[in-house]
mmCIF file with all atom_site columns, C-alpha atoms in Angstrom:
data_model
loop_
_atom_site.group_PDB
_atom_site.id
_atom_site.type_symbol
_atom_site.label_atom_id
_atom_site.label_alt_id
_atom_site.label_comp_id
_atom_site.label_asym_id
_atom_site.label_entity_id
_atom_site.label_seq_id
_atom_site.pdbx_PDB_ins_code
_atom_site.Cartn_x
_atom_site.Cartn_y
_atom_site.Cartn_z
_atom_site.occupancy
_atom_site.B_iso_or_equiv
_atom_site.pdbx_formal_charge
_atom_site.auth_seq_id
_atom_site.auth_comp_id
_atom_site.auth_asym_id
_atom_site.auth_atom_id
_atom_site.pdbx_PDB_model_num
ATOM 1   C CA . UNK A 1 1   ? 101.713 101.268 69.968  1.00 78.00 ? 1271 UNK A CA 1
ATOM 2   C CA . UNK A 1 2   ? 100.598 97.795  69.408  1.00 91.00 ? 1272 UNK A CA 1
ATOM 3   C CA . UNK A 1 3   ? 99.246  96.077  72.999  1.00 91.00 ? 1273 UNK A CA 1
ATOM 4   C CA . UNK A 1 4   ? 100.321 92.438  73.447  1.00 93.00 ? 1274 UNK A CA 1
ATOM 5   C CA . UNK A 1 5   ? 98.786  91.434  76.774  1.00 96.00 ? 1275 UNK A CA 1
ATOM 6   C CA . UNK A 1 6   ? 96.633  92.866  80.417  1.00 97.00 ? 1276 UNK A CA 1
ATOM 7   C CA . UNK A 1 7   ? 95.489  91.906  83.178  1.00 96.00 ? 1277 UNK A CA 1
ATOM 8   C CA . UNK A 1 8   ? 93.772  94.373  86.084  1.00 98.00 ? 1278 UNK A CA 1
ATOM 9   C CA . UNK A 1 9   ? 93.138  93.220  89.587  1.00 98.00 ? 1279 UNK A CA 1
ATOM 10  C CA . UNK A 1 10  ? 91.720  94.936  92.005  1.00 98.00 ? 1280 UNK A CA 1
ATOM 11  C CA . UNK A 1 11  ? 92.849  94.246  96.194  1.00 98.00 ? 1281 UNK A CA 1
ATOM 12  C CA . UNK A 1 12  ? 91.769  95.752  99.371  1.00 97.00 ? 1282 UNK A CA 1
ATOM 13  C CA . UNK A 1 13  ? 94.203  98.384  100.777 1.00 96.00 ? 1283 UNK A CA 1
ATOM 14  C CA . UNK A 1 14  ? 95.613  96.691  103.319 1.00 95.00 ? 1284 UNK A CA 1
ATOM 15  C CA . UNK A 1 15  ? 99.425  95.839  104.077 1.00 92.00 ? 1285 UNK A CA 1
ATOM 16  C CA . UNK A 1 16  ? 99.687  92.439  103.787 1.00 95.00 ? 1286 UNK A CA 1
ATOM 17  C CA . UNK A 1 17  ? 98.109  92.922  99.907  1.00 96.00 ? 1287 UNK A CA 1
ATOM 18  C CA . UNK A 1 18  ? 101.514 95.112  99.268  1.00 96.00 ? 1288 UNK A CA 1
ATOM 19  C CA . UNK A 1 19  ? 103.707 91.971  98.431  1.00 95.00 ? 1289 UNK A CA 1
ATOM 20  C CA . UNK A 1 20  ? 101.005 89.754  96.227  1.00 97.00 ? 1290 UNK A CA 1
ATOM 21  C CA . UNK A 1 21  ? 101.054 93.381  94.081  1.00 97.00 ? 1291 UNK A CA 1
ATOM 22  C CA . UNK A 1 22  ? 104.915 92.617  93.742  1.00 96.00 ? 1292 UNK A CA 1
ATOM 23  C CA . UNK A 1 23  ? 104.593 89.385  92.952  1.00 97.00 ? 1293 UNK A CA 1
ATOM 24  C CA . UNK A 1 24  ? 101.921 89.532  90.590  1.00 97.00 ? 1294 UNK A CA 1
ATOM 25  C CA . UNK A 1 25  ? 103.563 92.144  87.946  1.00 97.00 ? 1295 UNK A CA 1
ATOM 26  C CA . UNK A 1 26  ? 106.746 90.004  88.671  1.00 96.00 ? 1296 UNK A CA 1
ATOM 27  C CA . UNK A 1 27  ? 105.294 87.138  87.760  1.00 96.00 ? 1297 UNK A CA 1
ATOM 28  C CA . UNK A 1 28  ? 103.262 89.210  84.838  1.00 96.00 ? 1298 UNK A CA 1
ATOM 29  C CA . UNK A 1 29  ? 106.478 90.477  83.318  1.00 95.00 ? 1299 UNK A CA 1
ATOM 30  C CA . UNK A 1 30  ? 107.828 87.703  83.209  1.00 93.00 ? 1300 UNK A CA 1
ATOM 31  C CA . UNK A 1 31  ? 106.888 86.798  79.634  1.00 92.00 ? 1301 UNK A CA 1
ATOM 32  C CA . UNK A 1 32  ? 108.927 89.268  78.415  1.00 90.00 ? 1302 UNK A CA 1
ATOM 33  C CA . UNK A 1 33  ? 111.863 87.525  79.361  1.00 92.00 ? 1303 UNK A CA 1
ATOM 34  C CA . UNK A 1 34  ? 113.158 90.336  81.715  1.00 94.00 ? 1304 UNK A CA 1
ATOM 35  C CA . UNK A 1 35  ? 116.628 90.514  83.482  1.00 94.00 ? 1305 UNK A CA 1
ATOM 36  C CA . UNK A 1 36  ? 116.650 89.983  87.454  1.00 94.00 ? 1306 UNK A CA 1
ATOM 37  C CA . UNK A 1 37  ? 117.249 94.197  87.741  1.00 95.00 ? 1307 UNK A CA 1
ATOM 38  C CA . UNK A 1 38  ? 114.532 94.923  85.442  1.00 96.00 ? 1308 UNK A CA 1
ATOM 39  C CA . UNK A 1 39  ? 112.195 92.518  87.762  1.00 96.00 ? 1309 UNK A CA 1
ATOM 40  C CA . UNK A 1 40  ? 113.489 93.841  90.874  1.00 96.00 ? 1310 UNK A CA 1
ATOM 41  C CA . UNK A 1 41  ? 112.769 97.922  89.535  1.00 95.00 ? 1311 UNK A CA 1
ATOM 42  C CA . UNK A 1 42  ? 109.615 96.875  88.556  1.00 96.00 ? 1312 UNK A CA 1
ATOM 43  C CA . UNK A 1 43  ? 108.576 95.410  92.181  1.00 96.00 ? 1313 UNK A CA 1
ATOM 44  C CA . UNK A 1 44  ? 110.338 98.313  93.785  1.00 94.00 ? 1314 UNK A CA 1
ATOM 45  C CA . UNK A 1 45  ? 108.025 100.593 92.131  1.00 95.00 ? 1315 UNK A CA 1
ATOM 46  C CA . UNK A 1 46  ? 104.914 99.383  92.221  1.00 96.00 ? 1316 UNK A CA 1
ATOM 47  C CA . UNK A 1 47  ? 105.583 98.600  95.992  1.00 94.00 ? 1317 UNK A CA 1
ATOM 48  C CA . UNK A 1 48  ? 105.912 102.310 96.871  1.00 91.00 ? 1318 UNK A CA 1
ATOM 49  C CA . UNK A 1 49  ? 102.928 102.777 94.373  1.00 94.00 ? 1319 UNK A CA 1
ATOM 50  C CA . UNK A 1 50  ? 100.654 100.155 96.808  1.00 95.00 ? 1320 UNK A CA 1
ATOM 51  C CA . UNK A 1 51  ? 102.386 101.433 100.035 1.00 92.00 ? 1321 UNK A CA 1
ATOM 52  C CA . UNK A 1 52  ? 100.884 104.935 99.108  1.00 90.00 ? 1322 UNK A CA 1
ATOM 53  C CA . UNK A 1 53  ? 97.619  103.920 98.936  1.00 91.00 ? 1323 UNK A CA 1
ATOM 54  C CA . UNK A 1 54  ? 97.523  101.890 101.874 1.00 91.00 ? 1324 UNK A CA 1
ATOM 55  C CA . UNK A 1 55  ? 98.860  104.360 103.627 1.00 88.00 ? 1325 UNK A CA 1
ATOM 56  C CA . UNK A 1 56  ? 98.160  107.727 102.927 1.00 87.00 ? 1326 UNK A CA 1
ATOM 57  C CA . UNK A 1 57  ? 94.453  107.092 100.469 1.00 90.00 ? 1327 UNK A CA 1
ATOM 58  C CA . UNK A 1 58  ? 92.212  105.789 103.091 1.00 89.00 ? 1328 UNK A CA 1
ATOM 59  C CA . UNK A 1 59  ? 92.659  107.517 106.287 1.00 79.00 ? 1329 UNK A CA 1
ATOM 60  C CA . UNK A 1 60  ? 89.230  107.351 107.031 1.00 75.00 ? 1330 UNK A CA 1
ATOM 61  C CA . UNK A 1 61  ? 88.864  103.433 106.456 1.00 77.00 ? 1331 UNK A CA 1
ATOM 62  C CA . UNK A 1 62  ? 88.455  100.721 103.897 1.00 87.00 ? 1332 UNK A CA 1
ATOM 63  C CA . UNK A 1 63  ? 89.225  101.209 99.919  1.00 96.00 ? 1333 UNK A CA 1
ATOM 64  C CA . UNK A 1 64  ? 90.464  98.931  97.121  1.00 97.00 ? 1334 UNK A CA 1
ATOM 65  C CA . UNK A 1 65  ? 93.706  99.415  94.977  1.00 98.00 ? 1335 UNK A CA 1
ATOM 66  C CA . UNK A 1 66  ? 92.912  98.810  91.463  1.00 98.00 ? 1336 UNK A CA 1
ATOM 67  C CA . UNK A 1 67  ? 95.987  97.977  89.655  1.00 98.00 ? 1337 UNK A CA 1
ATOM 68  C CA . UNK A 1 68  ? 96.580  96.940  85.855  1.00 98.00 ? 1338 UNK A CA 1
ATOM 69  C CA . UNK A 1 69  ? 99.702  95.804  83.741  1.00 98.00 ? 1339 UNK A CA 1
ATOM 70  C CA . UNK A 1 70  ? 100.095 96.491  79.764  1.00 97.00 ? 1340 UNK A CA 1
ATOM 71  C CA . UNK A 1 71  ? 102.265 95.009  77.752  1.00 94.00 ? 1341 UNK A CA 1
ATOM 72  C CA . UNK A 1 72  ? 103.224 96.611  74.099  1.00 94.00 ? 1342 UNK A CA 1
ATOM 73  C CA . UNK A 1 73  ? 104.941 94.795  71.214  1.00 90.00 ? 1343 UNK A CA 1
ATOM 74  C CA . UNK A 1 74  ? 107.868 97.742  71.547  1.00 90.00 ? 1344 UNK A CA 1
ATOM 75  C CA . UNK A 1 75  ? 109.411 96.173  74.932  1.00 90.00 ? 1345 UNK A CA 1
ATOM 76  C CA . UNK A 1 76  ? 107.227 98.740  77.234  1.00 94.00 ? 1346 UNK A CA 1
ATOM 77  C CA . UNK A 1 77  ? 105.178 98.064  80.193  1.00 96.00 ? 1347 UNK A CA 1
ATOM 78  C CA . UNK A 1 78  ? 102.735 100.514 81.677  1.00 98.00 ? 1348 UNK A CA 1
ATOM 79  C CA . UNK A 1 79  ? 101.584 99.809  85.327  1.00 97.00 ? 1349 UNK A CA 1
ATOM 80  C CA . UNK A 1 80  ? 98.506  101.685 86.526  1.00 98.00 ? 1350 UNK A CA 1
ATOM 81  C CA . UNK A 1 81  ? 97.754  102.100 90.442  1.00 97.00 ? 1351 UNK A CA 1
ATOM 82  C CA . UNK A 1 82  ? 94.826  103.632 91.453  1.00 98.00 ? 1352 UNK A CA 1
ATOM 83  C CA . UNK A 1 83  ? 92.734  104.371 94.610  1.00 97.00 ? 1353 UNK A CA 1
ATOM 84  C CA . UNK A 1 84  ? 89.402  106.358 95.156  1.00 96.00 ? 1354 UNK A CA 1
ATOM 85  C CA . UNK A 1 85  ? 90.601  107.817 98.249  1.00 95.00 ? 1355 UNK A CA 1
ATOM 86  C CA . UNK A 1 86  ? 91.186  111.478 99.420  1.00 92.00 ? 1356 UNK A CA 1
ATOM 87  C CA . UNK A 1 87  ? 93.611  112.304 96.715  1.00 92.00 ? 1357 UNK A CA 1
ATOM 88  C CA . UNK A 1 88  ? 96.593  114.541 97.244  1.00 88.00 ? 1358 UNK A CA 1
ATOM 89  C CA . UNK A 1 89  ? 96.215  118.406 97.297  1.00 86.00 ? 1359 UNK A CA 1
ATOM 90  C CA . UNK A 1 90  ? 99.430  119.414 95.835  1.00 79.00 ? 1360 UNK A CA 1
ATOM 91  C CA . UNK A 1 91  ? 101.197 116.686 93.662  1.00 75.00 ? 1361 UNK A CA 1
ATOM 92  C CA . UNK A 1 92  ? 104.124 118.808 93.069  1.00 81.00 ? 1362 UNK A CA 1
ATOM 93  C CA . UNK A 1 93  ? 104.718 118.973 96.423  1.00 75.00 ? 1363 UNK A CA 1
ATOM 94  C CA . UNK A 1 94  ? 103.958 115.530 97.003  1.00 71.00 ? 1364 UNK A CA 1
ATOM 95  C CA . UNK A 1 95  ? 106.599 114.723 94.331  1.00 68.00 ? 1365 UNK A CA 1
ATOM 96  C CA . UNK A 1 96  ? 108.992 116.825 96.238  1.00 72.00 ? 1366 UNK A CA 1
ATOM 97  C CA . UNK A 1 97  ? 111.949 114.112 97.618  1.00 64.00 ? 1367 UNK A CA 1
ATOM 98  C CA . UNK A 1 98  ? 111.549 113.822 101.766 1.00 58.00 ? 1368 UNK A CA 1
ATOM 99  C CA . UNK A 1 99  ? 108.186 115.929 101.342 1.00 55.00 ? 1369 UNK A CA 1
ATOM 100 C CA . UNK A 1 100 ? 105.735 114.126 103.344 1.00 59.00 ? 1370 UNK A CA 1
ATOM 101 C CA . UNK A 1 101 ? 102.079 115.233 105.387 1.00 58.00 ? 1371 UNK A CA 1
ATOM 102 C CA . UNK A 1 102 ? 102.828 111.931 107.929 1.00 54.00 ? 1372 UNK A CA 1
ATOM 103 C CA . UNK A 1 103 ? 105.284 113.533 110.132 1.00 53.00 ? 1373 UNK A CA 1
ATOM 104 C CA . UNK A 1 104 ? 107.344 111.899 112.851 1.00 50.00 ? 1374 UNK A CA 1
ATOM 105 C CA . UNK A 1 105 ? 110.006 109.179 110.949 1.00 51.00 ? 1375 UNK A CA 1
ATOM 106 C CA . UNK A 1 106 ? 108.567 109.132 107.678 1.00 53.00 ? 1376 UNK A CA 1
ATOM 107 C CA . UNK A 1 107 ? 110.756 109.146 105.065 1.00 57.00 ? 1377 UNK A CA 1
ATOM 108 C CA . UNK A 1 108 ? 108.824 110.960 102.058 1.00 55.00 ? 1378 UNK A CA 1
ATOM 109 C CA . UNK A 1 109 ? 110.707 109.517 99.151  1.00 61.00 ? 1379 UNK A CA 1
ATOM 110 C CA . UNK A 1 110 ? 107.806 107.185 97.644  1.00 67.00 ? 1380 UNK A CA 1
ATOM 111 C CA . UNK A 1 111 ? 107.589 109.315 94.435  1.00 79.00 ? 1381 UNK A CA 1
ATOM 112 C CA . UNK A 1 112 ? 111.280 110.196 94.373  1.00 81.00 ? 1382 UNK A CA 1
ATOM 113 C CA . UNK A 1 113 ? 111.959 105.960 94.448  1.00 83.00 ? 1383 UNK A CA 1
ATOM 114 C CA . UNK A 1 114 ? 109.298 105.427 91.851  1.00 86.00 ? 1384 UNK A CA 1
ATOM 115 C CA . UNK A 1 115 ? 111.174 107.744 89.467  1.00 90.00 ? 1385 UNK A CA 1
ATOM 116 C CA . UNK A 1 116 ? 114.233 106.324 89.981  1.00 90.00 ? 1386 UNK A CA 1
ATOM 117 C CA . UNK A 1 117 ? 112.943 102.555 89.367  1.00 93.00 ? 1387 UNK A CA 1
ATOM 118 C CA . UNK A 1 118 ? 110.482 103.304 86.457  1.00 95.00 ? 1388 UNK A CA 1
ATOM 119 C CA . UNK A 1 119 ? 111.373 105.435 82.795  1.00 96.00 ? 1389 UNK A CA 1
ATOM 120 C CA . UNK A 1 120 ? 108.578 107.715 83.227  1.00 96.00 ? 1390 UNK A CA 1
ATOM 121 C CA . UNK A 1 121 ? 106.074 108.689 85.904  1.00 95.00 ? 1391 UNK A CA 1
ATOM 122 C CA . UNK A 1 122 ? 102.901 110.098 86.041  1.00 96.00 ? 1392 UNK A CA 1
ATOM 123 C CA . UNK A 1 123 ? 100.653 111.440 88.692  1.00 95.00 ? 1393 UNK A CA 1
ATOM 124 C CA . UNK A 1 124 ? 97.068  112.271 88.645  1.00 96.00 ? 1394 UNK A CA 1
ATOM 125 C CA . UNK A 1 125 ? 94.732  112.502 91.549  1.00 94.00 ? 1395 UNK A CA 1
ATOM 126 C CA . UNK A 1 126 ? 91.666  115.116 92.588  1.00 95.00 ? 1396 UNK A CA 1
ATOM 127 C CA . UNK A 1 127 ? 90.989  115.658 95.948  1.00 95.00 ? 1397 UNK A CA 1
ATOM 128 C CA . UNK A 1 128 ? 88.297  113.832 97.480  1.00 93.00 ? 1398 UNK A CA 1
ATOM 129 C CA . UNK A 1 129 ? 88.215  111.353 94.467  1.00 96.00 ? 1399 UNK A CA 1
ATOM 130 C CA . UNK A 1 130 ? 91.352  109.525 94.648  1.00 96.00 ? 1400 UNK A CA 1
ATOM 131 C CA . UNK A 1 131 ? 94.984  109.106 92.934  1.00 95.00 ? 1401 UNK A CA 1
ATOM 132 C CA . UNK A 1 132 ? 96.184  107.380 89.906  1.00 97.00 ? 1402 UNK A CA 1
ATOM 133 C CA . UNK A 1 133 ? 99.814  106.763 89.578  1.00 96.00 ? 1403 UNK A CA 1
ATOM 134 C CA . UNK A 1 134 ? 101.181 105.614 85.928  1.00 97.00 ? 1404 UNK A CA 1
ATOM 135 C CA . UNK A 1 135 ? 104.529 103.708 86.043  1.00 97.00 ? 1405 UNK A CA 1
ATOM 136 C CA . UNK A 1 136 ? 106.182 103.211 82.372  1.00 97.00 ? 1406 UNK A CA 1
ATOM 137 C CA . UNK A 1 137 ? 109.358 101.294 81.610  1.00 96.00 ? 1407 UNK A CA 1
ATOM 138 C CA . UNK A 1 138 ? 111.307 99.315  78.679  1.00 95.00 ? 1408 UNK A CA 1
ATOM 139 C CA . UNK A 1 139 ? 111.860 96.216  79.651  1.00 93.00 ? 1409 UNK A CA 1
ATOM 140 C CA . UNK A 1 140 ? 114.697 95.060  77.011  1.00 88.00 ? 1410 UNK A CA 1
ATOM 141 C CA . UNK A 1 141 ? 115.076 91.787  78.358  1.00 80.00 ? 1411 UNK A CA 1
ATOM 142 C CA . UNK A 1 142 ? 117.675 88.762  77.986  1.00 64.00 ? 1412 UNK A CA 1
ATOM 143 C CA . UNK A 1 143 ? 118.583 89.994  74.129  1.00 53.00 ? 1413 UNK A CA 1
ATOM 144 C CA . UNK A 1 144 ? 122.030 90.571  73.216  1.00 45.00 ? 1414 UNK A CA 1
#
């Protein structure tokens, strides 16, 4: 399928990072003349996406989220989040809704929201080397 536009960024994992993320691919999307849901799944997904790499990728310390955004002439985005940090042992499990290796109050429903927001999700990650996540959805815009 024919790409019609990028852009990659790279941010620190930390918190307050979580919400330029959002904004950025909101204001990315954009161009495709989106509705306000479509917008509003899109942030929603890639949120949990950041949140789980601030969060559960670099327990030991510092890492970077490297995010990108493709647009393709069919009306489909593709959002890529990815961390180098411990990487999850079981993604299965990990995709599992209320499945989660924090404990106490956590809700485990990170993948479980990203697959309700996006058309197609797709997990990779290695131990020790880190976790890409691959959001895909239509965006069919302001057309009749």
């Amino acid at each position: 399928m024919e790409k019609i536009n990028e852009f990659r960024m790279t941010v620190w994992a930390k918190s307050i990072n979580e919400g330029f993320c959002r904004a950025a691919v909101a204001a990315f999307a954009a161009q495709c003349d989106p509705t306000v849901e479509e917008i509003g799944d899109i942030k929603t997904a890639v949120s949990e996406a950041v949140t789980n790499c601030i969060v559960h990728a670099y327990k030991e310390g510092d890492g970077r989220i490297y995010l990108s955004f493709q647009l393709f002439a069919d009306g489909r985005c593709r959002i890529t989040v990815r961390d180098t940090g411990c990487g999850i042992e079981d993604v299965k499990k990990a995709r599992e809704p209320l499945f989660t290796t924090m404990g106490g109050d956590r809700s485990g429903l990170g993948f479980s929201v990203m697959e309700t927001f996006s058309d197609k999700v797709r997990v990779r990650s290695r131990v020790g080397k880190g976790t890409t996540v691959i959001l895909e959805k239509v965006l069919r815009g302001k057309r009749p």
